[in-house]
Amino acid sequence: MQKIGFIGTGVMGRPMAANLLRRGFPVGIVGRHPEREAALVELGVEVAKTAGELAAGCDVVILMLPDTQTVEQVLFDDGGVASGARAGTIVIDMSTISPTKTMEFASRLEGAGCAMLDAPVSGGEKGAIEGTLGIMVGGPQKTFEKCCGILEAMGRTITYTGPSGCGQKTKLVNQLVGATNLLAAVEGLRLARAAGLDAETTLRAVSSGAAASWMLVNLGPKILEKDFAPGFSLRLQYKDVSLLSEWIAGLGGEYPAAGLIESIYRQAVEAGLSEQGNQGLINLWEQ
Amino acid sequence: MQKIGFIGTGVMGRPMAANLLRRGFPVGIVGRHPEREAALVELGVEVAKTAGELAAGCDVVILMLPDTQTVEQVLFDDGGVASGARAGTIVIDMSTISPTKTMEFASRLEGAGCAMLDAPVSGGEKGAIEGTLGIMVGGPQKTFEKCCGILEAMGRTITYTGPSGCGQKTKLVNQLVGATNLLAAVEGLRLARAAGLDAETTLRAVSSGAAASWMLVNLGPKILEKDFAPGFSLRLQYKDVSLLSEWIAGLGGEYPAAGLIESIYRQAVEAGLSEQGNQGLINLWEQ
């Protein structure tokens, strides 16, 4: 089995690494936060001192990091992944970051004989824990085929989307559609309340037909129960919407829904709602 | 069984009346378009000369008409429903019209001893044919209970939403959410194409997770096949979005998604796309 280095042991990364261990993959991490890594150490991970040292001893390095800049640092800074990787080492970046930068990183790694996949996920903490993430994969198809077993340990719907960057691009399309559907669900519930309708009855009626969406069906009930705990935080939702806007600005063309959600989710973050779940968007209007 | 007068034998009304006949309800119509009514006559409908004459011989009068003005004329003009109805006649308006006008009509009919339900539907021609419409019902609860058998002959998810007008209000919430989800689906597919992604692969990946919606799953494939035949026309979608805007303007409050879809669907109608299915919205940008 391929030996895996897993970098990024946050809310998503920890259960993903644990699922790899459970499927029998040897996994190493970079020791930085002993407390939050204790459970993984118990499951048998090895702990390296730097990303470079970790990469030197692995076949595949997985990144699950918060943003483009952090991915760039972990890959290319002194003591980073690129400093330790050998020809043939595969890098799988499962973070959601800029598609343009992804292609640049892949090309730099290729110069060192390393292939890179971009493989951002959807499904949040719940999907990470249950191993049911959706994974959108870009990069060389042969590299993808070598990594299917690894991806299947963490996800259920694994889609090969095309060359480097396509995974990130597909993820941003996903975020455009999902974040707009969430705005629609929130606005529908606000309107129902403002009109004096019974919100629960309205939610049931609207969820049963052509207006149904995952966001309405899954987050609508949380909104009615005033459960704003984050499955996926507004901070991360806005980060993705910002990446989307930046990418669209580079492509050109008129994308009115993307323009609207950039403005709305920015207002939500500015209003101090960052650490609520994305269903907390409704608190931009109702407190 | 209640004797039913059915007014409005268009694309929706004809199969709805046919489903009532199949369940054994005696049904009468107003003879106006012999050609399009021939199939109903074969199924056994009686044909009256005016709405008033029809109402005089029925327990329940159902309306399935294109807009608020037509409903008002059919109810209250000379020879209209109100001229023939007796105390105890029930009017069920299944058209999608103004909630405010609905409450006014119900109150005028109440003065003549007639109860009115507003019971707009979702599910389009397919739902009308298969008898699987979603029906959102407002009006006196006792009147609703008397009419359950009638509604169940035409629909599957029948939701009692509250007093007069609540059915129309719930329907407009439904249209807000659905029309916004459709814009999201269209914009996602446009972005996928503009970015050089494979549209079919993107649709599959995005439909499988948190960005899924009825609109994306059902109309996305039609868009990719360039099938713009109307299940529900852009003309009617815009009519509903206009009713929504008018209603919201009366309520007050900030509804950014509603504002955006009013502008977008108006542009689609102005661009000559009225008679396409609502998935033809994509042709506002791609031809």
Coordinates of C-alpha atoms in Angstrom, one line a residue:
Chain A
M1 CA 0.0 0.0 0.0
Q2 CA 1.1 3.5 -0.7
K3 CA 2.7 5.3 2.2
I4 CA 0.8 8.6 2.8
G5 CA 1.9 11.9 4.4
F6 CA -1.2 13.9 5.5
I7 CA -0.7 17.6 6.1
G8 CA -3.5 19.6 7.7
T9 CA -5.0 18.1 10.8
G10 CA -8.0 20.4 11.2
V11 CA -11.7 19.6 11.5
M12 CA -11.7 18.0 8.1
G13 CA -8.2 16.6 7.9
R14 CA -8.3 14.5 11.2
P15 CA -11.3 12.3 10.2
M16 CA -10.0 12.0 6.7
A17 CA -6.6 10.8 7.9
A18 CA -8.3 8.4 10.4
N19 CA -10.3 6.9 7.5
L20 CA -7.1 6.2 5.6
L21 CA -5.6 4.5 8.7
R22 CA -8.7 2.4 9.1
R23 CA -8.4 1.2 5.5
G24 CA -4.8 0.1 6.3
F25 CA -2.8 2.9 4.7
P26 CA 0.3 3.8 6.6
V27 CA -0.1 7.5 7.4
G28 CA 2.4 10.1 8.7
I29 CA 1.8 13.7 9.7
V30 CA 3.8 16.8 10.6
G31 CA 3.8 17.2 14.4
R32 CA 2.6 20.7 15.2
H33 CA -0.4 20.5 17.6
P34 CA 0.2 17.5 19.9
E35 CA -3.2 17.9 21.5
R36 CA -5.3 17.7 18.4
E37 CA -3.0 15.0 16.9
A38 CA -3.2 12.7 20.0
A39 CA -6.1 10.6 18.6
L40 CA -4.3 10.1 15.3
V41 CA -1.1 9.1 17.1
E42 CA -3.2 6.5 19.0
L43 CA -4.5 5.2 15.7
G44 CA -0.8 4.7 14.6
V45 CA 0.3 7.7 12.6
E46 CA 4.0 8.5 12.5
V47 CA 5.1 12.0 13.3
A48 CA 7.7 13.9 11.2
K49 CA 9.3 17.2 12.0
T50 CA 8.8 19.1 8.7
A51 CA 6.8 18.7 5.6
G52 CA 10.0 18.0 3.7
E53 CA 11.0 15.2 6.0
L54 CA 7.5 13.8 5.8
A55 CA 7.4 14.0 2.0
A56 CA 10.9 12.3 1.8
G57 CA 9.5 9.1 3.4
C58 CA 6.1 8.9 1.5
D59 CA 4.7 7.9 -1.8
V60 CA 1.7 10.3 -1.7
V61 CA 1.4 13.6 0.2
I62 CA -2.1 14.8 0.9
L63 CA -2.8 18.5 1.8
M64 CA -6.0 19.6 3.5
L65 CA -5.3 23.3 4.2
P66 CA -7.3 26.5 4.7
D67 CA -6.3 28.6 1.7
T68 CA -4.1 29.2 -1.3
Q69 CA -1.3 31.0 0.5
T70 CA -0.9 28.2 3.1
V71 CA -0.8 25.5 0.3
E72 CA 1.9 27.5 -1.4
Q73 CA 4.0 27.8 1.8
V74 CA 3.6 24.2 2.7
L75 CA 4.7 23.1 -0.8
F76 CA 7.5 25.5 -1.6
D77 CA 8.9 27.2 1.5
D78 CA 12.2 26.0 3.0
G79 CA 11.6 22.6 4.5
G80 CA 8.4 22.3 2.5
V81 CA 7.0 19.3 0.6
A82 CA 9.0 20.1 -2.6
S83 CA 12.3 20.1 -0.7
G84 CA 11.8 16.5 0.4
A85 CA 9.8 15.0 -2.5
R86 CA 11.5 12.6 -4.9
A87 CA 10.7 12.1 -8.6
G88 CA 7.5 10.1 -8.6
T89 CA 6.1 11.5 -5.4
I90 CA 2.4 12.3 -5.8
V91 CA 0.8 15.4 -4.2
I92 CA -3.0 15.4 -3.7
D93 CA -4.3 18.9 -2.7
M94 CA -7.7 18.4 -1.2
S95 CA -8.0 22.0 0.0
T96 CA -10.3 24.5 -1.8
I97 CA -7.9 27.0 -3.4
S98 CA -7.5 29.2 -6.5
P99 CA -7.7 27.1 -9.7
T100 CA -5.2 29.4 -11.4
K101 CA -2.6 29.0 -8.6
T102 CA -3.3 25.2 -8.6
M103 CA -2.2 25.0 -12.2
E104 CA 0.9 27.0 -11.4
F105 CA 1.7 24.7 -8.4
A106 CA 1.2 21.6 -10.5
S107 CA 3.5 22.9 -13.1
R108 CA 6.3 23.7 -10.6
L109 CA 6.0 20.2 -9.0
E110 CA 6.1 18.6 -12.5
G111 CA 9.4 20.3 -13.0
A112 CA 10.7 18.3 -10.0
G113 CA 9.2 15.1 -11.4
C114 CA 6.2 15.1 -9.1
A115 CA 2.6 14.8 -10.3
M116 CA -0.2 16.8 -8.5
L117 CA -3.9 16.2 -8.3
D118 CA -6.3 18.9 -7.2
A119 CA -9.1 17.1 -5.3
P120 CA -11.3 19.5 -3.3
V121 CA -14.2 18.0 -1.4
S122 CA -17.8 18.7 -0.5
G123 CA -19.8 17.2 2.3
G124 CA -18.3 19.0 5.3
E125 CA -17.2 17.5 8.6
K126 CA -20.1 15.0 8.6
G127 CA -18.9 13.7 5.1
A128 CA -15.3 13.6 6.3
I129 CA -16.2 11.6 9.4
E130 CA -18.4 9.1 7.6
G131 CA -16.1 8.8 4.6
T132 CA -18.9 10.0 2.2
L133 CA -17.2 13.2 0.8
G134 CA -17.8 14.2 -2.8
I135 CA -14.4 14.6 -4.3
M136 CA -13.8 16.5 -7.6
V137 CA -10.5 15.5 -9.1
G138 CA -8.3 17.4 -11.6
G139 CA -4.8 16.4 -12.9
P140 CA -3.2 13.7 -15.0
Q141 CA -5.6 10.8 -15.5
K142 CA -2.9 8.2 -14.8
T143 CA -2.1 9.8 -11.5
F144 CA -5.8 9.8 -10.7
E145 CA -6.0 6.1 -11.4
K146 CA -3.1 5.4 -9.1
C147 CA -4.9 7.2 -6.3
C148 CA -8.4 5.8 -6.6
G149 CA -8.0 3.5 -3.6
I150 CA -6.8 6.5 -1.4
L151 CA -9.7 8.7 -2.5
E152 CA -12.2 5.9 -2.0
A153 CA -11.1 5.6 1.6
M154 CA -12.3 9.2 2.2
G155 CA -15.2 9.8 -0.2
R156 CA -18.2 8.2 -2.0
T157 CA -18.8 10.2 -5.2
I158 CA -15.4 10.6 -6.8
T159 CA -15.5 12.4 -10.1
Y160 CA -12.5 12.8 -12.5
T161 CA -13.1 16.2 -14.0
G162 CA -10.1 16.8 -16.4
P163 CA -6.6 18.2 -16.3
S164 CA -5.0 20.2 -13.5
G165 CA -7.2 22.9 -12.0
C166 CA -10.5 21.2 -13.2
G167 CA -11.2 19.8 -9.7
Q168 CA -11.0 23.3 -8.2
K169 CA -13.0 24.8 -11.0
T170 CA -15.8 22.2 -10.6
K171 CA -15.7 22.8 -6.8
L172 CA -16.3 26.6 -7.4
V173 CA -19.2 25.9 -9.8
N174 CA -20.5 23.7 -7.0
Q175 CA -20.1 26.6 -4.5
L176 CA -21.8 29.0 -6.8
V177 CA -24.9 26.8 -7.2
G178 CA -25.0 25.8 -3.5
A179 CA -24.5 29.3 -2.0
T180 CA -27.2 30.7 -4.3
N181 CA -29.6 27.9 -3.3
L182 CA -28.9 28.7 0.3
L183 CA -29.7 32.3 -0.2
A184 CA -32.9 31.2 -1.9
A185 CA -33.8 29.0 1.0
V186 CA -33.1 31.7 3.5
E187 CA -35.0 34.3 1.6
G188 CA -38.0 32.0 1.2
L189 CA -38.2 31.4 4.9
R190 CA -37.8 35.1 5.7
L191 CA -40.6 35.9 3.3
A192 CA -42.8 33.2 4.8
R193 CA -42.3 34.7 8.3
A194 CA -42.8 38.3 7.2
A195 CA -46.1 37.3 5.5
G196 CA -47.3 35.6 8.6
L197 CA -47.3 32.1 7.1
D198 CA -46.4 29.1 9.4
A199 CA -42.7 28.6 8.6
E200 CA -42.8 24.9 9.2
T201 CA -45.8 24.3 6.9
T202 CA -44.3 26.5 4.2
L203 CA -41.0 24.6 4.5
R204 CA -42.8 21.3 4.1
A205 CA -44.8 22.4 1.1
V206 CA -41.9 24.1 -0.7
S207 CA -39.5 21.2 0.0
S208 CA -41.8 18.7 -1.7
G209 CA -41.7 20.0 -5.3
A210 CA -39.8 21.9 -8.0
A211 CA -38.3 24.3 -5.4
A212 CA -36.6 21.6 -3.4
S213 CA -32.9 21.8 -2.8
W214 CA -30.3 20.1 -0.5
M215 CA -29.9 23.4 1.2
L216 CA -33.6 23.9 1.9
V217 CA -34.2 20.3 3.0
N218 CA -31.1 20.0 5.2
L219 CA -30.5 23.6 6.5
G220 CA -34.2 24.8 6.5
P221 CA -35.1 22.8 9.6
K222 CA -31.9 24.0 11.4
I223 CA -32.9 27.6 10.7
L224 CA -36.4 27.0 12.1
E225 CA -34.8 25.4 15.2
K226 CA -32.4 28.3 15.5
D227 CA -29.5 25.8 15.3
F228 CA -26.6 27.9 13.9
A229 CA -23.8 25.5 14.8
P230 CA -21.4 25.2 11.9
G231 CA -21.4 22.1 9.7
F232 CA -19.7 24.4 7.2
S233 CA -19.0 27.9 8.6
L234 CA -20.0 31.2 7.0
R235 CA -16.3 32.2 7.1
L236 CA -15.4 29.2 4.8
Q237 CA -18.5 29.8 2.6
Y238 CA -17.4 33.4 2.1
K239 CA -13.8 32.2 1.4
D240 CA -15.1 30.0 -1.4
V241 CA -17.4 32.7 -2.8
S242 CA -14.4 35.1 -2.9
L243 CA -12.3 32.5 -4.8
L244 CA -15.3 32.2 -7.2
S245 CA -15.5 35.9 -7.8
E246 CA -11.8 36.2 -8.3
W247 CA -11.8 33.4 -10.8
I248 CA -14.8 34.8 -12.7
A249 CA -13.2 38.2 -12.8
G250 CA -10.3 36.6 -14.6
L251 CA -12.6 34.7 -17.0
G252 CA -14.9 37.7 -17.8
G253 CA -18.6 37.4 -18.6
E254 CA -21.7 38.3 -16.7
Y255 CA -22.6 36.2 -13.7
P256 CA -25.4 38.0 -11.8
A257 CA -26.0 35.3 -9.1
A258 CA -22.2 35.1 -8.4
G259 CA -22.2 38.9 -8.0
L260 CA -25.1 38.9 -5.6
I261 CA -23.8 36.1 -3.4
E262 CA -20.3 37.7 -3.2
S263 CA -22.0 40.9 -1.8
I264 CA -24.4 39.0 0.5
Y265 CA -21.9 36.6 2.1
R266 CA -19.4 39.5 2.5
Q267 CA -22.1 41.4 4.4
A268 CA -22.7 38.4 6.6
V269 CA -18.9 38.1 7.5
E270 CA -18.7 41.9 8.1
A271 CA -21.8 41.5 10.4
G272 CA -19.8 39.2 12.6
L273 CA -21.5 35.9 11.6
S274 CA -18.3 34.2 10.4
E275 CA -18.2 31.4 13.0
Q276 CA -21.9 30.4 12.6
G277 CA -22.8 27.7 10.2
N278 CA -23.7 28.9 6.7
Q279 CA -27.4 28.6 7.6
G280 CA -26.7 31.6 9.9
L281 CA -26.9 33.7 6.8
I282 CA -30.5 34.4 7.8
N283 CA -29.2 36.3 10.8
L284 CA -28.0 39.0 8.4
W285 CA -31.7 40.1 8.4
E286 CA -33.2 38.4 11.5
Q287 CA -31.5 38.4 14.9
Chain B
M1 CA -70.3 13.0 -4.9
Q2 CA -70.0 16.8 -5.2
K3 CA -70.9 18.1 -8.7
I4 CA -68.0 20.1 -10.0
G5 CA -67.9 23.0 -12.5
F6 CA -64.4 23.3 -14.0
I7 CA -63.5 26.7 -15.6
G8 CA -60.3 26.9 -17.5
T9 CA -59.6 24.1 -20.0
G10 CA -56.0 25.0 -20.9
V11 CA -52.9 22.8 -20.7
M12 CA -53.3 22.3 -17.0
G13 CA -57.0 22.4 -16.6
R14 CA -57.8 19.7 -19.1
P15 CA -55.9 16.9 -17.5
M16 CA -57.0 18.0 -14.0
A17 CA -60.7 17.9 -15.1
A18 CA -60.0 14.5 -16.7
N19 CA -58.6 13.2 -13.4
L20 CA -61.8 14.3 -11.5
L21 CA -63.9 12.5 -14.1
R22 CA -61.8 9.3 -13.7
R23 CA -62.4 9.4 -9.9
G24 CA -66.1 9.5 -10.6
F25 CA -66.9 13.2 -10.0
P26 CA -69.6 14.6 -12.3
V27 CA -67.9 17.5 -14.1
G28 CA -69.3 20.4 -16.1
I29 CA -67.4 23.0 -18.1
V30 CA -68.3 26.2 -20.0
G31 CA -68.2 25.5 -23.7
R32 CA -65.9 28.0 -25.4
H33 CA -63.3 26.0 -27.4
P34 CA -65.1 22.9 -28.8
E35 CA -61.9 21.5 -30.3
R36 CA -59.8 21.5 -27.2
E37 CA -62.8 20.4 -25.1
A38 CA -63.7 17.4 -27.3
A39 CA -61.7 14.9 -25.3
L40 CA -63.4 16.0 -22.1
V41 CA -66.8 15.7 -23.7
E42 CA -66.0 12.2 -24.7
L43 CA -65.1 11.5 -21.0
G44 CA -68.6 12.7 -20.1
V45 CA -68.5 16.4 -19.1
E46 CA -71.6 18.4 -19.4
V47 CA -71.3 21.8 -21.3
A48 CA -72.9 25.0 -20.0
K49 CA -73.2 28.3 -21.8
T50 CA -71.9 30.6 -19.1
A51 CA -70.0 30.5 -15.9
G52 CA -73.1 31.6 -14.1
E53 CA -75.2 28.8 -15.6
L54 CA -72.5 26.3 -14.7
A55 CA -72.2 27.5 -11.1
A56 CA -76.0 27.4 -10.6
G57 CA -75.9 23.6 -11.2
C58 CA -72.8 22.7 -9.2
D59 CA -71.7 22.2 -5.6
V60 CA -68.1 23.3 -6.3
V61 CA -66.6 25.6 -9.0
I62 CA -62.9 25.1 -9.8
L63 CA -61.0 27.9 -11.6
M64 CA -57.7 27.2 -13.4
L65 CA -57.1 30.5 -15.2
P66 CA -54.0 32.4 -16.4
D67 CA -54.1 35.6 -14.2
T68 CA -55.7 37.7 -11.6
Q69 CA -57.8 39.8 -14.0
T70 CA -59.3 36.7 -15.7
V71 CA -60.2 35.2 -12.4
E72 CA -61.9 38.5 -11.4
Q73 CA -63.9 38.6 -14.6
V74 CA -65.0 35.0 -14.5
L75 CA -66.1 35.4 -10.9
F76 CA -67.8 38.8 -11.0
D77 CA -68.7 39.9 -14.5
D78 CA -72.3 39.7 -15.8
G79 CA -73.0 36.0 -16.2
G80 CA -70.0 35.1 -14.0
V81 CA -69.8 32.5 -11.3
A82 CA -71.2 34.9 -8.6
S83 CA -74.3 35.5 -10.6
G84 CA -75.2 31.8 -10.6
A85 CA -73.8 30.5 -7.3
R86 CA -76.1 29.8 -4.4
A87 CA -75.4 30.1 -0.7
G88 CA -73.1 27.1 0.1
T89 CA -71.5 26.9 -3.3
I90 CA -67.7 26.5 -2.9
V91 CA -65.2 28.2 -5.2
I92 CA -61.7 26.6 -5.5
D93 CA -59.3 28.9 -7.3
M94 CA -56.3 26.8 -8.4
S95 CA -54.8 29.6 -10.6
T96 CA -51.7 31.4 -9.4
I97 CA -52.8 35.0 -8.8
S98 CA -52.3 38.0 -6.4
P99 CA -52.7 37.0 -2.7
T100 CA -54.2 40.4 -1.9
K101 CA -56.8 40.2 -4.7
T102 CA -57.5 36.6 -3.5
M103 CA -58.5 37.8 -0.1
E104 CA -60.7 40.5 -1.6
F105 CA -62.4 37.9 -3.9
A106 CA -63.0 35.5 -1.0
S107 CA -64.5 38.3 1.1
R108 CA -66.9 39.3 -1.8
L109 CA -68.0 35.7 -2.3
E110 CA -68.4 35.3 1.5
G111 CA -70.9 38.1 1.3
A112 CA -73.0 36.0 -1.1
G113 CA -72.7 33.0 1.2
C114 CA -70.0 31.2 -0.8
A115 CA -66.8 30.0 0.6
M116 CA -63.6 30.2 -1.4
L117 CA -60.3 28.3 -1.2
D118 CA -57.1 29.5 -2.9
A119 CA -55.3 26.3 -4.0
P120 CA -52.5 27.1 -6.5
V121 CA -50.5 24.1 -7.7
S122 CA -46.9 23.2 -8.6
G123 CA -45.7 20.3 -10.7
G124 CA -46.6 21.6 -14.2
E125 CA -48.3 19.8 -17.1
K126 CA -46.6 16.5 -16.1
G127 CA -48.0 16.7 -12.5
A128 CA -51.5 17.7 -13.9
I129 CA -51.5 14.6 -16.2
E130 CA -50.2 12.2 -13.6
G131 CA -52.4 13.6 -10.8
T132 CA -49.3 14.3 -8.7
L133 CA -49.5 18.1 -8.3
G134 CA -48.4 19.8 -5.1
I135 CA -51.4 21.9 -3.9
M136 CA -51.1 24.7 -1.4
V137 CA -54.4 25.5 0.1
G138 CA -55.7 28.7 1.9
G139 CA -59.2 29.5 3.1
P140 CA -61.6 28.3 5.9
Q141 CA -60.3 24.9 7.3
K142 CA -63.8 23.4 7.2
T143 CA -64.2 24.2 3.5
F144 CA -60.8 22.6 3.0
E145 CA -61.9 19.4 4.7
K146 CA -65.0 19.2 2.5
C147 CA -62.8 19.4 -0.6
C148 CA -60.0 17.0 0.3
G149 CA -61.4 14.3 -2.0
I150 CA -61.5 16.6 -4.9
L151 CA -58.0 17.9 -4.3
E152 CA -56.7 14.3 -3.9
A153 CA -58.0 13.5 -7.3
M154 CA -55.6 16.0 -8.8
G155 CA -52.6 16.1 -6.5
R156 CA -50.3 14.2 -4.2
T157 CA -48.9 16.6 -1.7
I158 CA -51.8 18.7 -0.4
T159 CA -50.9 21.2 2.2
Y160 CA -53.4 23.3 4.2
T161 CA -51.5 26.6 4.8
G162 CA -53.9 28.8 6.7
P163 CA -56.7 31.4 6.0
S164 CA -57.6 32.9 2.7
G165 CA -54.6 34.1 0.6
C166 CA -52.1 31.7 2.4
G167 CA -52.1 29.2 -0.5
Q168 CA -51.2 32.0 -2.9
K169 CA -48.5 33.3 -0.5
T170 CA -47.0 29.9 -0.1
K171 CA -47.0 29.4 -3.8
L172 CA -45.1 32.7 -4.3
V173 CA -42.5 31.7 -1.7
N174 CA -42.2 28.4 -3.7
Q175 CA -41.7 30.4 -6.9
L176 CA -39.0 32.6 -5.2
V177 CA -37.0 29.6 -4.1
G178 CA -37.5 27.7 -7.3
A179 CA -36.8 30.5 -9.8
T180 CA -33.6 31.4 -7.8
N181 CA -32.5 27.8 -7.8
L182 CA -33.0 27.7 -11.6
L183 CA -30.9 30.8 -12.0
A184 CA -28.2 29.1 -9.9
A185 CA -28.4 25.9 -12.0
V186 CA -28.2 27.9 -15.3
E187 CA -25.3 30.1 -14.1
G188 CA -23.4 27.0 -12.8
L189 CA -23.7 25.3 -16.3
R190 CA -22.7 28.5 -18.1
L191 CA -19.7 28.9 -15.9
A192 CA -18.7 25.3 -16.4
R193 CA -18.8 25.8 -20.2
A194 CA -17.0 29.1 -20.1
A195 CA -14.2 27.5 -18.0
G196 CA -13.8 24.7 -20.5
L197 CA -15.1 22.0 -18.1
D198 CA -17.1 19.1 -19.4
A199 CA -20.7 20.2 -18.7
E200 CA -22.0 16.7 -18.2
T201 CA -19.3 15.7 -15.7
T202 CA -19.8 19.0 -13.8
L203 CA -23.6 18.4 -13.7
R204 CA -23.1 14.9 -12.3
A205 CA -20.6 16.1 -9.7
V206 CA -22.6 19.1 -8.6
S207 CA -25.9 17.2 -8.5
S208 CA -24.5 14.7 -6.1
G209 CA -23.9 16.9 -3.1
A210 CA -24.9 20.0 -1.1
A211 CA -25.6 22.0 -4.3
A212 CA -28.3 19.6 -5.6
S213 CA -31.7 21.0 -6.4
W214 CA -34.8 19.8 -8.2
M215 CA -34.1 22.4 -10.9
L216 CA -30.5 21.3 -11.4
V217 CA -31.3 17.6 -11.4
N218 CA -34.5 17.8 -13.7
L219 CA -33.7 20.8 -16.0
G220 CA -29.9 20.6 -16.1
P221 CA -30.0 17.5 -18.4
K222 CA -32.6 19.3 -20.7
I223 CA -30.3 22.3 -21.0
L224 CA -27.4 20.0 -22.0
E225 CA -29.6 18.3 -24.6
K226 CA -30.8 21.7 -25.8
D227 CA -34.4 20.6 -25.1
F228 CA -36.2 23.9 -24.5
A229 CA -39.7 22.6 -24.8
P230 CA -41.9 24.1 -22.1
G231 CA -42.9 21.9 -19.1
F232 CA -43.5 25.3 -17.5
S233 CA -43.0 28.3 -19.8
L234 CA -40.7 31.3 -19.2
R235 CA -43.8 33.5 -19.7
L236 CA -45.6 31.9 -16.8
Q237 CA -42.4 31.8 -14.7
Y238 CA -42.1 35.6 -15.2
K239 CA -45.8 36.1 -14.5
D240 CA -45.2 34.4 -11.1
V241 CA -42.0 36.3 -10.4
S242 CA -43.9 39.6 -11.2
L243 CA -46.7 38.7 -8.7
L244 CA -44.0 38.0 -6.2
S245 CA -42.4 41.4 -6.7
E246 CA -45.7 43.2 -6.5
W247 CA -46.5 41.3 -3.3
I248 CA -43.1 42.0 -1.7
A249 CA -43.4 45.7 -2.6
G250 CA -46.6 45.8 -0.6
L251 CA -45.0 44.0 2.4
G252 CA -41.8 46.0 2.4
G253 CA -38.4 44.6 3.5
E254 CA -35.2 43.7 1.6
Y255 CA -35.3 40.6 -0.6
P256 CA -32.2 40.7 -2.9
A257 CA -32.8 37.3 -4.6
A258 CA -36.4 38.3 -5.5
G259 CA -35.1 41.6 -6.9
L260 CA -32.5 39.8 -9.0
I261 CA -34.8 37.2 -10.5
E262 CA -37.4 39.9 -11.3
S263 CA -34.8 41.6 -13.4
I264 CA -33.4 38.4 -15.0
Y265 CA -36.7 36.8 -16.0
R266 CA -38.0 40.1 -17.3
Q267 CA -34.9 40.3 -19.5
A268 CA -35.6 36.8 -20.7
V269 CA -39.2 37.7 -21.7
E270 CA -38.0 40.9 -23.4
A271 CA -35.5 38.8 -25.3
G272 CA -38.3 36.8 -26.8
L273 CA -37.9 33.6 -24.8
S274 CA -41.4 33.6 -23.4
E275 CA -42.6 30.4 -25.1
Q276 CA -39.6 28.3 -24.2
G277 CA -39.6 26.2 -21.0
N278 CA -38.1 28.0 -18.0
Q279 CA -34.8 26.1 -18.6
G280 CA -34.5 28.3 -21.7
L281 CA -33.3 31.0 -19.3
I282 CA -29.8 30.0 -20.3
N283 CA -30.5 31.4 -23.8
L284 CA -30.5 34.9 -22.4
W285 CA -26.7 34.4 -22.4
E286 CA -26.1 31.5 -24.8
Q287 CA -27.9 31.2 -28.2

